[in-house]
CSV table of C-alpha atoms and ligand atoms in Angstrom, one decimal:
chain,number,residue,atom,x,y,z
A,1,MET,CA,28.6,23.3,-11.6
A,2,GLU,CA,25.6,23.3,-9.5
A,3,CYS,CA,22.3,23.3,-11.5
A,4,LYS,CA,19.0,23.9,-10.3
A,5,TYR,CA,17.8,20.7,-12.2
A,6,LYS,CA,19.5,17.2,-12.8
A,7,ARG,CA,16.8,15.4,-15.0
A,8,VAL,CA,14.8,17.5,-17.3
A,9,LEU,CA,12.1,16.8,-19.9
A,10,LEU,CA,12.4,19.2,-22.6
A,11,LYS,CA,9.0,19.6,-24.4
A,12,LEU,CA,9.6,20.9,-28.1
A,13,SER,CA,6.7,22.0,-30.5
A,14,GLY,CA,6.9,20.6,-34.1
A,15,GLU,CA,7.0,24.6,-35.0
A,16,ALA,CA,10.2,24.7,-32.8
A,17,LEU,CA,11.8,22.2,-35.7
A,18,SER,CA,10.0,23.9,-38.5
A,19,ASN,CA,10.6,26.1,-41.6
A,20,GLU,CA,9.2,29.8,-41.7
A,21,GLY,CA,5.3,29.0,-42.0
A,22,GLY,CA,5.6,26.2,-39.5
A,23,PHE,CA,5.8,23.4,-41.9
A,24,GLY,CA,8.5,20.8,-42.2
A,25,LEU,CA,11.9,20.4,-40.9
A,26,ASN,CA,14.5,23.0,-40.6
A,27,PHE,CA,17.9,21.4,-39.8
A,28,VAL,CA,19.7,24.6,-39.2
A,29,LYS,CA,17.3,25.2,-36.3
A,30,ILE,CA,17.2,21.4,-35.3
A,31,LYS,CA,21.0,21.9,-35.1
A,32,LYS,CA,20.9,24.7,-32.8
A,33,VAL,CA,18.7,23.1,-30.4
A,34,CYS,CA,20.8,20.0,-30.5
A,35,GLU,CA,24.0,21.8,-29.7
A,36,GLN,CA,22.2,23.3,-26.4
A,37,ILE,CA,21.2,19.7,-25.6
A,38,LYS,CA,25.1,18.6,-26.2
A,39,ILE,CA,25.9,21.1,-23.7
A,40,LEU,CA,23.3,19.9,-21.2
A,41,THR,CA,24.5,16.4,-21.5
A,42,GLU,CA,28.2,17.6,-21.0
A,43,MET,CA,27.0,19.5,-17.9
A,44,GLY,CA,25.6,16.2,-16.5
A,45,ILE,CA,22.0,16.8,-16.8
A,46,GLU,CA,19.9,13.7,-17.8
A,47,THR,CA,17.7,14.9,-20.9
A,48,ALA,CA,14.6,13.6,-22.1
A,49,ILE,CA,12.6,15.0,-24.8
A,50,VAL,CA,9.0,14.8,-26.0
A,51,VAL,CA,8.2,16.4,-29.3
A,52,GLY,CA,5.2,17.6,-30.9
A,53,GLY,CA,4.1,17.0,-34.6
A,54,GLY,CA,2.3,20.2,-35.5
A,55,ASN,CA,4.7,20.8,-38.4
A,56,PHE,CA,3.5,17.9,-40.3
A,57,TRP,CA,-0.1,17.4,-39.0
A,58,ARG,CA,-2.7,19.1,-36.8
A,59,GLY,CA,-5.5,17.0,-35.7
A,60,ARG,CA,-7.6,20.0,-35.9
A,61,SER,CA,-6.9,20.6,-39.5
A,62,GLY,CA,-8.7,17.5,-40.2
A,63,GLU,CA,-12.0,18.4,-38.5
A,64,SER,CA,-14.0,16.3,-40.7
A,65,MET,CA,-11.8,13.4,-40.0
A,66,ASP,CA,-12.4,10.7,-37.5
A,67,ARG,CA,-10.6,12.0,-34.3
A,68,THR,CA,-8.7,8.8,-33.4
A,69,ARG,CA,-7.6,8.5,-36.8
A,70,ALA,CA,-6.4,12.0,-37.0
A,71,ASP,CA,-4.5,11.7,-33.7
A,72,HIS,CA,-2.7,8.4,-34.9
A,73,MET,CA,-1.7,10.7,-38.0
A,74,GLY,CA,-0.3,13.2,-35.4
A,75,MET,CA,1.6,10.6,-33.7
A,76,LEU,CA,3.5,9.5,-36.6
A,77,ALA,CA,4.3,13.1,-37.3
A,78,THR,CA,6.0,13.5,-33.9
A,79,THR,CA,8.0,10.3,-34.7
A,80,ILE,CA,9.2,11.9,-38.0
A,81,ASN,CA,10.4,14.7,-35.8
A,82,ALA,CA,11.9,12.5,-33.2
A,83,LEU,CA,14.0,10.6,-35.7
A,84,ALA,CA,14.9,13.9,-37.0
A,85,ILE,CA,16.3,15.2,-33.5
A,86,LEU,CA,17.9,11.7,-33.1
A,87,ASP,CA,19.8,11.9,-36.3
A,88,THR,CA,20.9,15.7,-35.6
A,89,LEU,CA,22.0,14.7,-32.2
A,90,GLU,CA,24.2,12.0,-33.2
A,91,ASP,CA,25.5,14.3,-35.9
A,92,VAL,CA,26.8,16.5,-33.1
A,93,GLY,CA,28.2,13.7,-31.0
A,94,VAL,CA,25.4,13.2,-28.5
A,95,GLN,CA,24.1,9.5,-27.9
A,96,ALA,CA,20.4,9.5,-28.1
A,97,ARG,CA,17.5,6.8,-28.6
A,98,VAL,CA,14.1,7.1,-29.7
A,99,GLN,CA,11.2,5.1,-27.9
A,100,THR,CA,7.7,5.3,-29.3
A,101,GLY,CA,4.6,5.0,-27.4
A,102,ILE,CA,3.1,2.8,-30.0
A,103,GLU,CA,5.4,-0.2,-31.2
A,104,MET,CA,7.0,0.4,-34.4
A,105,LYS,CA,10.1,-1.9,-33.7
A,106,GLN,CA,11.7,-1.7,-37.1
A,107,ILE,CA,12.1,2.1,-36.5
A,108,ALA,CA,12.5,2.8,-33.0
A,109,GLU,CA,12.8,1.0,-29.8
A,110,PRO,CA,9.3,0.6,-28.0
A,111,TYR,CA,8.8,2.9,-24.7
A,112,ILE,CA,9.8,1.0,-21.7
A,113,ARG,CA,10.0,3.3,-18.9
A,114,ASN,CA,13.0,1.6,-16.9
A,115,LYS,CA,14.9,1.1,-20.2
A,116,ALA,CA,14.6,4.9,-20.6
A,117,ILE,CA,15.9,5.7,-17.1
A,118,ARG,CA,18.9,3.2,-17.9
A,119,HIS,CA,19.6,5.2,-21.0
A,120,LEU,CA,19.4,8.6,-19.2
A,121,GLU,CA,21.7,7.2,-16.2
A,122,LYS,CA,24.2,6.3,-19.1
A,123,GLY,CA,24.1,9.8,-20.7
A,124,ARG,CA,21.9,9.1,-23.4
A,125,VAL,CA,19.2,11.5,-24.7
A,126,VAL,CA,15.8,9.8,-24.9
A,127,VAL,CA,13.5,11.3,-27.4
A,128,PHE,CA,10.0,9.8,-26.9
A,129,GLY,CA,7.7,9.8,-30.0
A,130,CYS,CA,3.9,9.0,-30.6
A,131,GLY,CA,2.8,11.1,-27.6
A,132,THR,CA,1.1,9.0,-25.0
A,133,GLY,CA,0.6,6.4,-27.7
A,134,ASN,CA,-3.2,7.3,-27.2
A,135,PRO,CA,-5.7,9.3,-29.2
A,136,PHE,CA,-7.3,12.4,-27.4
A,137,PHE,CA,-4.2,13.2,-25.5
A,138,SER,CA,-1.8,16.0,-26.6
A,139,THR,CA,1.9,15.9,-26.7
A,140,ASP,CA,1.9,18.4,-23.8
A,141,THR,CA,0.1,15.7,-21.8
A,142,ALA,CA,2.8,13.2,-23.1
A,143,ALA,CA,5.3,15.6,-21.6
A,144,ALA,CA,3.7,15.5,-18.3
A,145,LEU,CA,3.3,11.9,-18.1
A,146,ARG,CA,6.5,10.8,-19.3
A,147,ALA,CA,8.1,13.5,-16.9
A,148,ALA,CA,6.2,11.8,-14.1
A,149,GLU,CA,7.2,8.4,-15.2
A,150,ILE,CA,10.9,8.9,-15.2
A,151,ASP,CA,10.8,11.1,-12.2
A,152,ALA,CA,12.0,14.3,-14.0
A,153,ASP,CA,12.7,17.3,-11.8
A,154,VAL,CA,11.0,19.6,-14.3
A,155,ILE,CA,9.4,20.1,-17.7
A,156,LEU,CA,11.1,22.6,-20.0
A,157,LEU,CA,8.4,24.1,-22.0
A,158,ALA,CA,10.2,25.6,-24.8
A,159,LYS,CA,7.5,28.0,-27.0
A,160,ASN,CA,7.5,30.8,-29.4
A,161,VAL,CA,6.6,33.1,-26.6
A,162,ASP,CA,8.9,33.8,-23.8
A,163,GLY,CA,6.6,32.8,-20.9
A,164,VAL,CA,3.0,32.7,-19.6
A,165,TYR,CA,1.1,36.1,-20.3
A,166,THR,CA,-2.3,37.3,-19.2
A,167,SER,CA,-3.4,37.0,-22.9
A,168,ASP,CA,-1.5,36.3,-26.4
A,169,PRO,CA,1.4,38.8,-26.6
A,170,HIS,CA,1.4,38.3,-30.3
A,171,VAL,CA,-2.4,39.7,-30.5
A,172,ASP,CA,-2.5,42.0,-27.3
A,173,LYS,CA,0.0,44.6,-26.8
A,174,ASP,CA,-1.1,45.0,-23.2
A,175,ALA,CA,-0.6,41.3,-22.3
A,176,VAL,CA,1.8,41.0,-19.2
A,177,LYS,CA,4.0,38.4,-18.4
A,178,PHE,CA,4.0,36.3,-15.1
A,179,ASP,CA,7.3,35.6,-13.5
A,180,SER,CA,5.5,32.7,-11.9
A,181,ILE,CA,2.1,31.2,-11.6
A,182,LYS,CA,0.2,28.4,-9.8
A,183,TYR,CA,-0.9,25.5,-11.9
A,184,ILE,CA,-4.4,26.1,-10.3
A,185,ASP,CA,-4.5,29.8,-11.7
A,186,VAL,CA,-3.4,28.7,-15.1
A,187,LEU,CA,-6.4,26.3,-14.9
A,188,ASN,CA,-8.9,28.9,-13.2
A,189,LYS,CA,-7.6,31.6,-15.9
A,190,GLY,CA,-7.7,29.4,-18.8
A,191,LEU,CA,-4.2,30.4,-19.7
A,192,LYS,CA,-2.8,28.9,-22.7
A,193,VAL,CA,0.4,27.4,-21.2
A,194,MET,CA,-0.5,23.4,-21.7
A,195,ASP,CA,-3.9,21.9,-22.0
A,196,SER,CA,-5.9,21.2,-19.0
A,197,THR,CA,-5.2,17.6,-18.8
A,198,ALA,CA,-1.5,18.2,-19.1
A,199,ILE,CA,-1.5,21.0,-16.3
A,200,SER,CA,-3.6,18.8,-13.9
A,201,LEU,CA,-1.3,15.9,-14.2
A,202,CYS,CA,1.8,18.4,-13.5
A,203,MET,CA,-0.3,19.8,-10.5
A,204,ASP,CA,-1.3,16.2,-9.1
A,205,ASN,CA,2.4,15.2,-9.5
A,206,ASN,CA,4.1,18.3,-8.3
A,207,ILE,CA,6.2,18.6,-11.4
A,208,PRO,CA,7.3,22.3,-12.1
A,209,ILE,CA,7.2,23.7,-15.4
A,210,GLU,CA,9.6,26.2,-16.8
A,211,VAL,CA,8.0,28.3,-19.9
A,212,PHE,CA,10.5,30.2,-22.1
A,213,GLY,CA,11.2,31.2,-25.5
A,214,LEU,CA,13.3,29.0,-27.8
A,215,ASP,CA,14.1,31.9,-30.1
A,216,ILE,CA,17.3,32.1,-28.2
A,217,PRO,CA,18.1,28.2,-28.1
A,218,GLU,CA,20.8,29.1,-25.2
A,219,ASN,CA,17.6,29.8,-23.0
A,220,ILE,CA,17.4,25.8,-22.5
A,221,ILE,CA,21.0,26.0,-20.6
A,222,ARG,CA,20.0,29.3,-18.8
A,223,VAL,CA,16.8,27.9,-17.2
A,224,VAL,CA,18.6,24.7,-16.0
A,225,LYS,CA,21.2,26.8,-14.4
A,226,GLY,CA,18.5,28.4,-12.3
A,227,GLU,CA,18.0,31.9,-14.4
A,228,LYS,CA,14.8,33.4,-14.3
A,229,ILE,CA,14.1,34.1,-17.7
A,230,GLY,CA,10.5,33.0,-18.5
A,231,THR,CA,7.5,31.7,-16.4
A,232,TYR,CA,7.9,29.2,-13.4
A,233,VAL,CA,4.7,27.3,-13.1
A,234,GLY,CA,4.2,25.2,-10.0
A,235,LYS,CA,2.1,25.0,-6.7
B,301,LIG,P1,22.5,-0.7,-23.4
B,301,LIG,O1,21.8,-2.4,-23.3
B,301,LIG,O2,22.2,0.0,-22.3
B,301,LIG,O3,23.9,-0.9,-23.8
B,301,LIG,O4,21.4,0.0,-24.3
B,301,LIG,P2,21.6,0.0,-25.9
B,301,LIG,O5,20.4,0.9,-26.4
B,301,LIG,O6,23.0,0.6,-26.5
B,301,LIG,O7,21.5,-1.4,-26.3
B,301,LIG,P3,20.4,-2.2,-27.3
B,301,LIG,O8,21.2,-3.5,-27.5
B,301,LIG,O9,19.2,-2.3,-26.4
B,301,LIG,O10,20.4,-1.4,-28.3
B,301,LIG,C1,21.2,-1.2,-29.6
B,301,LIG,C2,20.8,-0.4,-30.6
B,301,LIG,O11,19.7,-0.8,-30.9
B,301,LIG,C3,20.3,1.1,-30.1
B,301,LIG,O12,20.7,2.0,-31.0
B,301,LIG,C4,18.8,0.9,-29.8
B,301,LIG,O13,18.3,2.2,-30.1
B,301,LIG,C5,18.5,0.1,-30.9
B,301,LIG,N1,17.3,-0.8,-30.4
B,301,LIG,C6,17.1,-1.5,-29.3
B,301,LIG,N2,15.9,-2.2,-29.3
B,301,LIG,C7,15.3,-1.7,-30.5
B,301,LIG,C8,14.2,-2.0,-31.1
B,301,LIG,O14,13.3,-2.6,-30.6
B,301,LIG,N3,14.0,-1.5,-32.3
B,301,LIG,C9,14.8,-0.7,-32.9
B,301,LIG,N4,14.4,-0.3,-34.2
B,301,LIG,N5,16.0,-0.4,-32.6
B,301,LIG,C10,16.4,-0.9,-31.2
């Protein structure tokens, strides 16, 4: 089957894995996503995942904390999520590996770019934990960085809204969805797609971003097949 993309970087937010209220892990939801990832691998799509950690920890909820320490806690949160995804992928019969941007060798492989690529070439899903491994960088930026490093064709940005809007559609009923938009317009209009560091990295390295809603997990497959369902961000 002809697909639009061959190697993809799927960015999942912590909330995408969470219970009502955005906290903790909902394994029913995680399984639905992992079943879609299984279909991707069966289609021969090489799949890497960057996961956020907002379902356990948000740096900004610790405003009085030292930022670096708060971000380290966020990295640990992403690793909990990465291990939950790993376990669920294995459960549905997908071979997968977790690599972390900060070494925690007893728990997961350290991030080694070439090894990640070998895993992908062998049909394994690679889940990246710890974000970039640096404070002050979001997991969106980690998605852009890892996508650039592994030479991904696209970032699949699965969100709780079904695309990029002129304003927040949960708040503004007049918000209009873009079918496609340029990186520079996202930056200039200050649209909440990814933070500016992440968008800039995608722009400089020409990595397209497909933004779509994960309320329908099948959307992952539809986007990879080339269906236009959300918003395409490119040059
Ligand atoms: P190939 O060499 O391509 O066969 O890859 P592989 O991942 O199957 O082989 P490897 O021997 O590297 O890994 C075997 C298992 O050990 C896999 O589940 C890896 O995720 C795991 N593993 C490898 N390196 C580390 C590490 O540094 N820490 C932890 N915790 N697990 C590791």
